[in-house]
Coordinates of C-alpha atoms and ligand atoms in Angstrom, one line a residue:
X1 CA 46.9 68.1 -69.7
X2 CA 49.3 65.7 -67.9
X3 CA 52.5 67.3 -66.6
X4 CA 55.8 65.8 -68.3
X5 CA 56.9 62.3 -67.4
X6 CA 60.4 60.7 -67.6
X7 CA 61.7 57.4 -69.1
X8 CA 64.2 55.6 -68.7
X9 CA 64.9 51.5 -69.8
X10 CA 65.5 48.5 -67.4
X11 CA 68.5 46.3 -69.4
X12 CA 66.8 43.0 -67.1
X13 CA 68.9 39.8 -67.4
X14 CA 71.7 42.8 -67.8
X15 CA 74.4 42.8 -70.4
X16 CA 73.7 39.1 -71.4
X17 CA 71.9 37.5 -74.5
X18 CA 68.5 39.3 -75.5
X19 CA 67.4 38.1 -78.7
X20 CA 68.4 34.6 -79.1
X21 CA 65.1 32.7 -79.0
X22 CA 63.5 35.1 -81.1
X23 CA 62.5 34.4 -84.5
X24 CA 63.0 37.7 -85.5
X25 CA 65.6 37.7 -88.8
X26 CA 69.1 39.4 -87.3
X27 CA 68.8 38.0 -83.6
X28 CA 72.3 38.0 -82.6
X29 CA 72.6 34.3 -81.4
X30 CA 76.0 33.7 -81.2
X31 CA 77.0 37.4 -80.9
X32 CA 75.1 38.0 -77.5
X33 CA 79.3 39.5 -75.7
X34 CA 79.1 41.9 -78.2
X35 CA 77.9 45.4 -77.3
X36 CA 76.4 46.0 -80.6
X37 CA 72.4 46.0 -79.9
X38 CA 72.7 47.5 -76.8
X39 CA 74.6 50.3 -78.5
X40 CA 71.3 50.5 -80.9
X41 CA 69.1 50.5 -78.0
X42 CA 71.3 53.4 -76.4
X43 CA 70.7 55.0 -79.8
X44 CA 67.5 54.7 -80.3
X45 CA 66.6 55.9 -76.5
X46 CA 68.4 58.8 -77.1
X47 CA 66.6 59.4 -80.3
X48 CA 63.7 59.4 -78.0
X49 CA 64.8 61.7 -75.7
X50 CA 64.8 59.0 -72.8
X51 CA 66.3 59.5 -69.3
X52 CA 68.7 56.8 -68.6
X53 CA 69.3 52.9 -69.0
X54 CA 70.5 50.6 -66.3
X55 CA 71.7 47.7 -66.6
X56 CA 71.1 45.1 -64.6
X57 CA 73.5 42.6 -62.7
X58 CA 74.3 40.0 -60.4
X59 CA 77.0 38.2 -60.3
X60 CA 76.3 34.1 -60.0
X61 CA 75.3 31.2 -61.8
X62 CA 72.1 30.5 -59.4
X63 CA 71.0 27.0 -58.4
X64 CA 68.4 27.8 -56.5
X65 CA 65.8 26.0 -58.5
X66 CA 66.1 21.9 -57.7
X67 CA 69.3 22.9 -56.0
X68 CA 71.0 22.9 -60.0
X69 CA 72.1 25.3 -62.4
X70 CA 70.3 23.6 -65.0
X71 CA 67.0 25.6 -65.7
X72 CA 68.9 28.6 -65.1
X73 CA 71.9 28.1 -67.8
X74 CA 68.7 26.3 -70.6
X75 CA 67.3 29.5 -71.1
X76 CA 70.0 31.6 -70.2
X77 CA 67.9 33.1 -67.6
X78 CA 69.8 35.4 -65.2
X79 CA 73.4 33.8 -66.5
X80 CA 75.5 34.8 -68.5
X81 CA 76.2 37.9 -67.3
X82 CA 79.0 40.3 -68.5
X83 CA 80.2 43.4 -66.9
X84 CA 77.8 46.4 -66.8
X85 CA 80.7 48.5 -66.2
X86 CA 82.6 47.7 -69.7
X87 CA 79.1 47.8 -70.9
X88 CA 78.9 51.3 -70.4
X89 CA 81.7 52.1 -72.2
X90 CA 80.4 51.5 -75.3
X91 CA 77.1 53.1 -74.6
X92 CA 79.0 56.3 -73.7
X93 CA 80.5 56.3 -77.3
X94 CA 78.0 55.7 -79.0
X95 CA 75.6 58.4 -77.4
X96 CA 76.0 62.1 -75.7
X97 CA 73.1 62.5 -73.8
X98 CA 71.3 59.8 -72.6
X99 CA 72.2 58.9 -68.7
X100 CA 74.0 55.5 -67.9
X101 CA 73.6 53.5 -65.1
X102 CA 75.3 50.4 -64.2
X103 CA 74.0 48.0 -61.3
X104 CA 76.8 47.9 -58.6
X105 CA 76.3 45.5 -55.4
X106 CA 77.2 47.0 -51.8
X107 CA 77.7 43.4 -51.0
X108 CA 80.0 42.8 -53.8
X109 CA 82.5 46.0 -53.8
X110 CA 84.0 47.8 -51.4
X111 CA 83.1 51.1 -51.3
X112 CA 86.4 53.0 -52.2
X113 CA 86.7 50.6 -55.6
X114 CA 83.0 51.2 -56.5
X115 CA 83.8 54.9 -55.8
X116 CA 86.7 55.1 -58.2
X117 CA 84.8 53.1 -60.6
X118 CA 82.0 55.2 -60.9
X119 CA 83.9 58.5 -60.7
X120 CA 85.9 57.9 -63.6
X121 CA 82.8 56.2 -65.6
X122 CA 81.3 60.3 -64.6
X123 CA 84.6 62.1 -66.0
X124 CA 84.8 59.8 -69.2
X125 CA 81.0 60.5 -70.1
X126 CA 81.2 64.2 -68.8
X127 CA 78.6 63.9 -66.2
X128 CA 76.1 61.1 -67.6
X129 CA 76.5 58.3 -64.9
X130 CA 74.2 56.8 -62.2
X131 CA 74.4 54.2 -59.6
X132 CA 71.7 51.0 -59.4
X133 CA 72.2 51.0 -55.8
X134 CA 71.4 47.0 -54.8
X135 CA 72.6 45.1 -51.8
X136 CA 72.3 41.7 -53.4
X137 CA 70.1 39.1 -52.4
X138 CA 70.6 35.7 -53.8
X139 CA 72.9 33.3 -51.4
X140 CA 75.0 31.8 -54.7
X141 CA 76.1 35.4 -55.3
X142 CA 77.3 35.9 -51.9
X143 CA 79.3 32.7 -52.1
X144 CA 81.3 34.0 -54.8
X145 CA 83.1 36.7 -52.3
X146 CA 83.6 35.0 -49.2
X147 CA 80.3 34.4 -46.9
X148 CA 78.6 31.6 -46.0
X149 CA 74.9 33.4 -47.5
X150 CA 73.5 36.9 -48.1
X151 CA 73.3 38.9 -44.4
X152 CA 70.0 39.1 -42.8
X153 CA 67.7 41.2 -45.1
X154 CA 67.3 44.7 -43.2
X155 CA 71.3 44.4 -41.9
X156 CA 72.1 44.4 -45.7
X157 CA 70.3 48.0 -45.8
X158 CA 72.7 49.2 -43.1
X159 CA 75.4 48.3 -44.6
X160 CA 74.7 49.8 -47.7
X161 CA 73.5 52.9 -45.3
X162 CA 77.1 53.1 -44.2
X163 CA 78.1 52.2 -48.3
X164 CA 76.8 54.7 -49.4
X165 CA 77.6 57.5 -47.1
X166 CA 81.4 56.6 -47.7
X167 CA 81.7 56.7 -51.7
X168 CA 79.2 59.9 -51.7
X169 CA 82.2 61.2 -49.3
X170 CA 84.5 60.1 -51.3
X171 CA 83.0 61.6 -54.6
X172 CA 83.2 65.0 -53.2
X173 CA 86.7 64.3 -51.1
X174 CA 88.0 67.2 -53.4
X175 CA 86.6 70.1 -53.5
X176 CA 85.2 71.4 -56.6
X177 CA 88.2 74.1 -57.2
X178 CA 90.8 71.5 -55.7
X179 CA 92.3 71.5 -59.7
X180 CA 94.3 74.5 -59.8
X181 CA 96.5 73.6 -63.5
X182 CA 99.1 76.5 -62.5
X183 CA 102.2 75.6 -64.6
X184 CA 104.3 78.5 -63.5
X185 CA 104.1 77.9 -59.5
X186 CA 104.0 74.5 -60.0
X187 CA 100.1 73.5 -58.5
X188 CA 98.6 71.0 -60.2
X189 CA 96.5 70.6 -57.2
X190 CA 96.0 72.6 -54.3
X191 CA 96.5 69.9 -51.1
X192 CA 94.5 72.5 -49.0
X193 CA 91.4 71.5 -51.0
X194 CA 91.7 67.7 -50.7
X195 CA 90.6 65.9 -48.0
X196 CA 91.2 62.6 -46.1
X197 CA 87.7 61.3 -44.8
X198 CA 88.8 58.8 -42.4
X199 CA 86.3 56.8 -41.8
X200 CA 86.4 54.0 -39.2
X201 CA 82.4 52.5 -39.2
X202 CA 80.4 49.7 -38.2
X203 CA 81.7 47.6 -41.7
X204 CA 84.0 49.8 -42.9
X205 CA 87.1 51.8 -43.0
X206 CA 88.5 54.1 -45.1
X207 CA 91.3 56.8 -45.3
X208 CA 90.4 58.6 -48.7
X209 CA 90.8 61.1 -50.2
X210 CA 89.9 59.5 -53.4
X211 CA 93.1 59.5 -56.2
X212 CA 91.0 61.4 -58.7
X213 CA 89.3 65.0 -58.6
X214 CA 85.6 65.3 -58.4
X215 CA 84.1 64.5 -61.3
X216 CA 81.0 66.7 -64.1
X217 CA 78.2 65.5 -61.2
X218 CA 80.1 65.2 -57.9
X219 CA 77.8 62.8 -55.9
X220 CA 76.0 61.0 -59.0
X221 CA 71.9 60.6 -59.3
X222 CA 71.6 56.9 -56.9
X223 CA 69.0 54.9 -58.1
X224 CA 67.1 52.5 -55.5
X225 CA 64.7 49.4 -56.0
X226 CA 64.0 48.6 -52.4
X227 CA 60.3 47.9 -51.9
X228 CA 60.3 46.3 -47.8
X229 CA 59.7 48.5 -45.6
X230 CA 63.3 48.6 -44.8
X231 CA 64.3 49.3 -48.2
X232 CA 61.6 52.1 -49.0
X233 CA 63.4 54.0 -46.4
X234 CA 66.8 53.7 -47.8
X235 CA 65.1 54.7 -50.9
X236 CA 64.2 57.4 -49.8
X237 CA 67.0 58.5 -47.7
X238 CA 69.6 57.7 -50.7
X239 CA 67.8 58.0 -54.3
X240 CA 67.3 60.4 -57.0
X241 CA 65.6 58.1 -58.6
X242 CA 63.7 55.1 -57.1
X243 CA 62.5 51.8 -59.7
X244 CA 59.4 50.0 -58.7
X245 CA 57.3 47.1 -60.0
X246 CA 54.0 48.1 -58.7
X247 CA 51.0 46.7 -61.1
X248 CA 48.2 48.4 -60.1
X249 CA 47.2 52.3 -60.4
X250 CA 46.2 52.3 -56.9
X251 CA 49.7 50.2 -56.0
X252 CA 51.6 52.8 -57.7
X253 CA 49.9 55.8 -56.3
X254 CA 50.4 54.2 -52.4
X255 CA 54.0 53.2 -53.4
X256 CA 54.9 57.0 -54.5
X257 CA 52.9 58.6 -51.7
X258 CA 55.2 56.4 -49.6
X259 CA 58.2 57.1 -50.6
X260 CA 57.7 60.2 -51.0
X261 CA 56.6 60.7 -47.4
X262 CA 59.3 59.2 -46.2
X263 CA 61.6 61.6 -47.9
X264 CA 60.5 64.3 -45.9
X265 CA 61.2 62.5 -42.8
X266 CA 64.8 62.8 -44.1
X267 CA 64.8 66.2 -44.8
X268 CA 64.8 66.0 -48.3
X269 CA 62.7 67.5 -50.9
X270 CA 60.4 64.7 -52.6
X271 CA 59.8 66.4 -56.1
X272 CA 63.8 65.8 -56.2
X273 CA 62.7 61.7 -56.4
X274 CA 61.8 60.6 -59.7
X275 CA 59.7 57.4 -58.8
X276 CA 59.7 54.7 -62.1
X277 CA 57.3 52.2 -62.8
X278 CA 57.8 48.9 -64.5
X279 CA 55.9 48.5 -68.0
X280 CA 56.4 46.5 -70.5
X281 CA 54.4 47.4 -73.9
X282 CA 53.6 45.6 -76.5
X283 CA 52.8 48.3 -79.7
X284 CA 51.8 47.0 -83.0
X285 CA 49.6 48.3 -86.0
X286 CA 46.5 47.4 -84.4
X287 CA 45.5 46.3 -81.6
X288 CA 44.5 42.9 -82.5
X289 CA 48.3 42.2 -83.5
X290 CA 49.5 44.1 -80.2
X291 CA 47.0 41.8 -78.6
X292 CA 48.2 38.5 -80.2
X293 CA 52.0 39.2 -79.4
X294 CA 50.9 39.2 -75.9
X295 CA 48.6 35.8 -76.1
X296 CA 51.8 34.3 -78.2
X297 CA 54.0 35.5 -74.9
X298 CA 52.0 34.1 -72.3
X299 CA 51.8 30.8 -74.2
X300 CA 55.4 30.6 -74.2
X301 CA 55.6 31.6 -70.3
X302 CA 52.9 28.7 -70.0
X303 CA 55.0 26.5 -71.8
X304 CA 57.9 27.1 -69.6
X305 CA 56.6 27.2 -66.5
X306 CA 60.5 25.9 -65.0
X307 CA 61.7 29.4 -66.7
X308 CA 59.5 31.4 -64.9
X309 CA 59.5 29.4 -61.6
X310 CA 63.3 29.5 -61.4
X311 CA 63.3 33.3 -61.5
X312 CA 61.4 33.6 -58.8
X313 CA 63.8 30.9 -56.8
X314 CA 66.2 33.5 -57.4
X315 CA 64.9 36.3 -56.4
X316 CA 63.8 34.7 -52.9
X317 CA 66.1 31.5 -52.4
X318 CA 62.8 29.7 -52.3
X319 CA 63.0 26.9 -54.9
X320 CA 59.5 26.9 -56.0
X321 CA 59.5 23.7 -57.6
X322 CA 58.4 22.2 -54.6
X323 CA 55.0 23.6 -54.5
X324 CA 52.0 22.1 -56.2
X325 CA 51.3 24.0 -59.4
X326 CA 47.5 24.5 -58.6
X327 CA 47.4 25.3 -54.6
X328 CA 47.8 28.6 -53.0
X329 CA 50.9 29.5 -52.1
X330 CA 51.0 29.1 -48.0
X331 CA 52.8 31.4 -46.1
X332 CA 57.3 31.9 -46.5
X333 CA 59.4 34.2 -45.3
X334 CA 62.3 35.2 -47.1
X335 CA 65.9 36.4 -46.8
X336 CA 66.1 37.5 -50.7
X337 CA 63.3 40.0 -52.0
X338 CA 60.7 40.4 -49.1
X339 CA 58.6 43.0 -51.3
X340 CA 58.1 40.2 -54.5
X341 CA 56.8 37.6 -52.2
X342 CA 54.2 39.1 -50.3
X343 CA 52.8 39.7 -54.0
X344 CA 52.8 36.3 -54.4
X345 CA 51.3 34.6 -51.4
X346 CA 48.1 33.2 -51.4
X347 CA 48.0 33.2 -55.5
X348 CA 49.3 29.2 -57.0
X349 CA 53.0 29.4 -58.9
X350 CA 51.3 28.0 -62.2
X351 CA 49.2 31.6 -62.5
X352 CA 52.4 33.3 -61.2
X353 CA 54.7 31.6 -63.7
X354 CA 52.1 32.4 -66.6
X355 CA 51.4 35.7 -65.2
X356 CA 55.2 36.6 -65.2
X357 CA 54.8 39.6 -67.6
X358 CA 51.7 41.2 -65.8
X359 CA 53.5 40.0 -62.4
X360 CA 56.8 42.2 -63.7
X361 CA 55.1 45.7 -64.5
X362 CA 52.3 47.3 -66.0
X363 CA 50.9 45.8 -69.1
X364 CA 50.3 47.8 -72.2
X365 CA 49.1 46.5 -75.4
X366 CA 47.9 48.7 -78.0
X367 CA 48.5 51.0 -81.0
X368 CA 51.3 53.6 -80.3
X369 CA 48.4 55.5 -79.7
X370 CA 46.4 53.4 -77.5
X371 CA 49.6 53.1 -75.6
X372 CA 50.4 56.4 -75.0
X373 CA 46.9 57.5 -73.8
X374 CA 47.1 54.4 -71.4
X375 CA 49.9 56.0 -69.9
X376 CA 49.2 59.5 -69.9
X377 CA 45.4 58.4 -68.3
X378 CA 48.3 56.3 -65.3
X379 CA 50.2 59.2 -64.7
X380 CA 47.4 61.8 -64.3
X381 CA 46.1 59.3 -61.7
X382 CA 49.5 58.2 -59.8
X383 CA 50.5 62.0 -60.4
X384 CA 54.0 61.1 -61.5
X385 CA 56.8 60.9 -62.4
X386 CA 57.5 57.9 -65.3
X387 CA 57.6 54.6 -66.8
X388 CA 61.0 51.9 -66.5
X389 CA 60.5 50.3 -70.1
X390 CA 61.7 47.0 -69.9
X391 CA 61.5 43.7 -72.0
X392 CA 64.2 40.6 -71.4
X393 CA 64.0 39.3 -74.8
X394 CA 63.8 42.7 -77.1
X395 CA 65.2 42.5 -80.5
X396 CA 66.0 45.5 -83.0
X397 CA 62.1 45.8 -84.0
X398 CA 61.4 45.9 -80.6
X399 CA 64.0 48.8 -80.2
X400 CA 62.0 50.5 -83.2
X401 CA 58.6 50.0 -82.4
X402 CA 59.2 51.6 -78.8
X403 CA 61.4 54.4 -79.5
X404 CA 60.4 55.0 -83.1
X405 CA 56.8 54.7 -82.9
X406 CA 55.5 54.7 -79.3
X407 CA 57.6 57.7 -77.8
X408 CA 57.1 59.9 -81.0
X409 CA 53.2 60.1 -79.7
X410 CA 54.1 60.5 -76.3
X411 CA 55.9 63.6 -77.4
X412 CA 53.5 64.7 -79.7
X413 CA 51.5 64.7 -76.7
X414 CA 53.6 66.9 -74.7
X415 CA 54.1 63.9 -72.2
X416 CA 58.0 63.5 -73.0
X417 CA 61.2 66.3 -74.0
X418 CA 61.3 66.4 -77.5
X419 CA 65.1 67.5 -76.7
X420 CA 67.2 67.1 -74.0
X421 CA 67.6 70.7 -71.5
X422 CA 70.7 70.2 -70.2
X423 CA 74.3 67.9 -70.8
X424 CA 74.5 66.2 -67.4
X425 CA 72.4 63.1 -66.5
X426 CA 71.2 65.0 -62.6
X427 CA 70.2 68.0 -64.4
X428 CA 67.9 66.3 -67.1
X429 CA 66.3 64.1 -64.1
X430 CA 65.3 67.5 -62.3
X431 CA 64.4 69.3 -65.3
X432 CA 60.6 68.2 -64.6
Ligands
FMN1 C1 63.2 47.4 -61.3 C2 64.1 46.7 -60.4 C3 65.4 46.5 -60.7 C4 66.3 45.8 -59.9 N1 67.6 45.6 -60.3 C5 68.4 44.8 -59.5 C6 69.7 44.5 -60.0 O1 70.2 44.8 -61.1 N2 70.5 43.7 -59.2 C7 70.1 43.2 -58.0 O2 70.8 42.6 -57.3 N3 68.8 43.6 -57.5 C8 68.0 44.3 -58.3 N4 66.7 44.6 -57.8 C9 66.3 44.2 -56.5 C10 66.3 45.4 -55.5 O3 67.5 46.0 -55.4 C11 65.8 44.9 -54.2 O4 66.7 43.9 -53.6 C12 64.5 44.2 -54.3 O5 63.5 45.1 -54.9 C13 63.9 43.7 -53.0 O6 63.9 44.7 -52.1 P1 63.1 44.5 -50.7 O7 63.7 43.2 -50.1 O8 63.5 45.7 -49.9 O9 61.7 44.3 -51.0 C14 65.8 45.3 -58.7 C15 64.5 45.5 -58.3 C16 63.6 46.2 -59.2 C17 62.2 46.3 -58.8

C-alpha cells in the first residue's frame, strides 16, 4: 500500500493558446484570450480532487533562436502570453477548492506590488492562492524592465532571498486580530496591531505596512523550481511546495532526498515540502492507442526539430541552432537554467529535440490502469510526495481522459482524496 500522493497541473506555455494545432473537433483556434478551457481544466481538476494549477509565465517575445522571433511566434511557442494574474480570476469563479497559483517574477515586480497582488488574489479566493516563485532567466525578458540582461545566475537567488523575505513580511504586517469592525467606538482597525516593516536591504526598500489586512492564509504556500545547487537551497529555504523535472526514479529519489536535506539545514520540517515531479501521460483505451499517440507526438517533435530547439535557446540563451544536429553537445555554461543543461551535455540536440517529451518529465503511456500502477510502483520507490501533470498542447479530451478516467483509478486506489479535507489551499497541501 502506497501512502497518498498529491497532484497538481503545470499550465506550460501559461495562459496562451493550447489547442490550436490539434485536430481535435472544438480546438479553440481563434479563441485562445479567452479563459474558457482553462476554466474546464480548473473544473475538471477539481472534479478530481487535484491540488493546485500554476500557470506559467514569462514575459518576452524571445529571440534567442537565430537571434529572431520567428520560430518562436510560428508555433506560438512561449509567446503569446497573457496575464496569469487575470487568469486566475476566472479560475477562482469557476471553482471552490482547487489551489491557484500564478507564476510571478522577482526580477519583474517589486516586492510590495507582488505582495498586494497576491494578498488580494488570497482574500478574493478565501485562502486558495500560491506563488510560482521564479527569478527569471531569459535576457529578452529582462530587457523589457530596464537591464542590460538577466543578473548573474546565483545573485538572482539572493535577490529573490531578500524578495521573498519582504512580501512574506508584508503578508503578515497586520496582525491576525488587527480587524477590529467596532462601529460604536469607532475602530475599524486597531493601529496598535499594524506594523511598518521598514526594510532598507541589499536591493530593496520598503516602509510597509501593507494597505490591506492579512489575508484566509497569511504567508501563502511558495512554490519553487530551482534545480542548481543554488536554487535547491532557496527551495528549500522558501517552498511549500517545490516542482521538478527529474526523469528517472533514481533522479527523483536523489532530487527529494536533496531537498529535503537541505531543509533541515534551515530548520524547517521536510514532510512540510511537497516535492512534484513532471509527467506527462498519455491514457487511451489500450495500450496500443496510448502507445501510438506517443509515436504520432514524437514524429511531430521530429518534424519540428526548430520548435523544440528554440525552447531550449530560451531556457539557456544558448541558440542551439548552431550546433550540428548529430554531434555531442560539448561543454556551455549558462546564465539561464544551469540545472536543464547539464542534462543535456554530451547527448546531440537532434535526440534532445525529439526527446523533448521524455526530456520534460516522466513518460507514461498506458490504460488508466496501466498508468496508475506506473505511478503508484514511482512513488513507493521515490517515497513521495506527487506528480505535476502537464501537457502544452491539451485539448478538452485531454482534460477528460486525465481527470475523468486516469485520476478515478488513482482514487480507487487510495493513491489520491476522493474529497478535499479542508477550504484553504496550505491546509489541503499538508493534509498528507
Ligand atoms: C516545472 C517547472 C516550472 C517552471 N516554471 C517557470 C515559470 O513559469 N517561469 C519562469 O520564469 N521559470 C520557470 N521555471 C524555471 C525555474 O524557476 C528555474 O529558473 C529553473 O528550474 C532553473 O533553475 P536553476 O538555474 O537553479 O537550475 C520552471 C521550472 C520548472 C522545472
Amino acid at each position: 500500500m502506497t501512502k497518498p500522493f498529491h497532484l497538481a497541473w503545470f499550465l506550460s506555455q501559461g495562459y496562451g493558446p493550447k489547442s490550436w494545432r490539434s485536430q481535435w473537433p472544438g480546438s479553440d483556434l481563434g479563441r485562445w484570450m479567452m479563459p474558457d478551457i482553462f476554466v474546464d481544466l480548473a473544473r475538471g481538476m477539481e472534479r478530481a480532487c487535484m491540488d493546485y494549477m500554476i500557470i506559467e509565465d514569462s514575459s518576452m517575445v524571445p529571440y534567442t533562436y537565430k537571434g529572431s522571433h520567428d520560430v518562436y511566434l510560428k508555433y506560438a511557442a512561449s509567446t503569446p502570453k497573457l496575464d496569469p494574474a487575470v487568469l486566475v480570476s476566472y479560475l477562482a469563479q469557476a471553482t471552490s477548492r482547487l489551489g491557484l497559483v500564478p507564476t510571478l517574477s522577482t526580477s519583474e515586480y517589486p516586492p510590495y506590488l507582488m505582495a498586494r497582488l497576491v494578498n488580494t488574489l488570497d482574500h478574493v479566493t478565501e485562502g486558495r492562492i500560491g506563488w510560482n516563485c521564479v527569478t527569471g532567466s531569459n535576457d529578452g525578458a529582462a530587457e523589457n524592465y530596464g537591464h542590460v540582461g538577466q543578473r548573474p545566475h546565483d545573485e538572482r537567488y539572493d535577490v529573490a532571498d531578500e524578495f521573498a523575505d519582504v512580501v512574506t513580511r508584508l503578508w503578515e504586517a497586520w496582525e491576525p486580530d488587527a480587524v477590529v469592525l467596532d462601529r460604536e467606538k469607532p475602530m475599524f482597525a486597531d493601529g496598535s496591531k499594524v506594523h511598518p516593516i521598514n526594510h532598507a536591504g541589499k536591493y530593496f526598500k520598503v516602509r510597509g505596512p501593507l494597505n490591506a489586512p492579512r489575508s484566509p492564509q497569511g504567508r501563502v504556500p511558495i512554490c519553487q523550481a530551482g534545480g542548481s545547487p543554488r536554487g535547491q537551497d532557496f527551495a528549500s529555504k522558501w517552498a511549500d511546495t517545490i516542482i521538478t523535472n527529474a526523469v528517472t526514479v533514481e533522479g527523483m529519489k536523489t532530487f527529494r532526498e536533496d531537498v529535503r536535506r537541505r531543509a533541515v539545514t534551515h530548520g524547517r520540517d521536510p514532510d512540510t515540502i511537497k516535492v512534484l515531479f513532471l509527467a506527462y501521460p498519455i491514457v487511451d483505451t489500450t495500450m496500443e492507442a496510448a502507445r501510438d499517440r506517443r509515436r504520432l507526438q514524437q514524429e511531430d517533435s521530429g518534424r519540428h526539430l526548430d520548435l523544440q530547439l528554440s525552447g531550449m535557446s530560451r531556457l539557456t540563451n544558448i541558440d542551439f541552432s548552431k550546433f550540428p544536429l548529430d554531434e555531442p553537445l560539448p561543454e556551455l555554461s549558462t546564465n539561464g537554467h544551469q540545472s536543464s543543461l547539464a542534462k543535456w551535455i554530451g547527448k546531440t540536440p537532434r535526440s534532445l529535440a525529439e526527446g523533448s517529451n521524455s526530456r520534460q518529465g516522466v513518460d507514461l503511456v498506458g490504460t488508466a490502469d496501466q498508468v496508475a500502477g506506473l505511478m503508484q510502483d514511482i512513488m513507493q520507490e521515490v517515497g513521495g510526495d506527487g506528480f505535476l501533470l502537464f501537457n502544452a498542447y491539451f485539448d478538452r479530451r485531454y482534460i477528460m481522459e486525465v481527470c475523468d478516467g486516469l485520476v478515478p483509478e488513482l482514487q480507487r486506489r487510495g493513491l489520491t482524496r476522493k474529497a478535499y479535507a479542508h477550504k484553504h489551499f496550505r491546509d489541503n497541501l499538508l493534509e498528507f
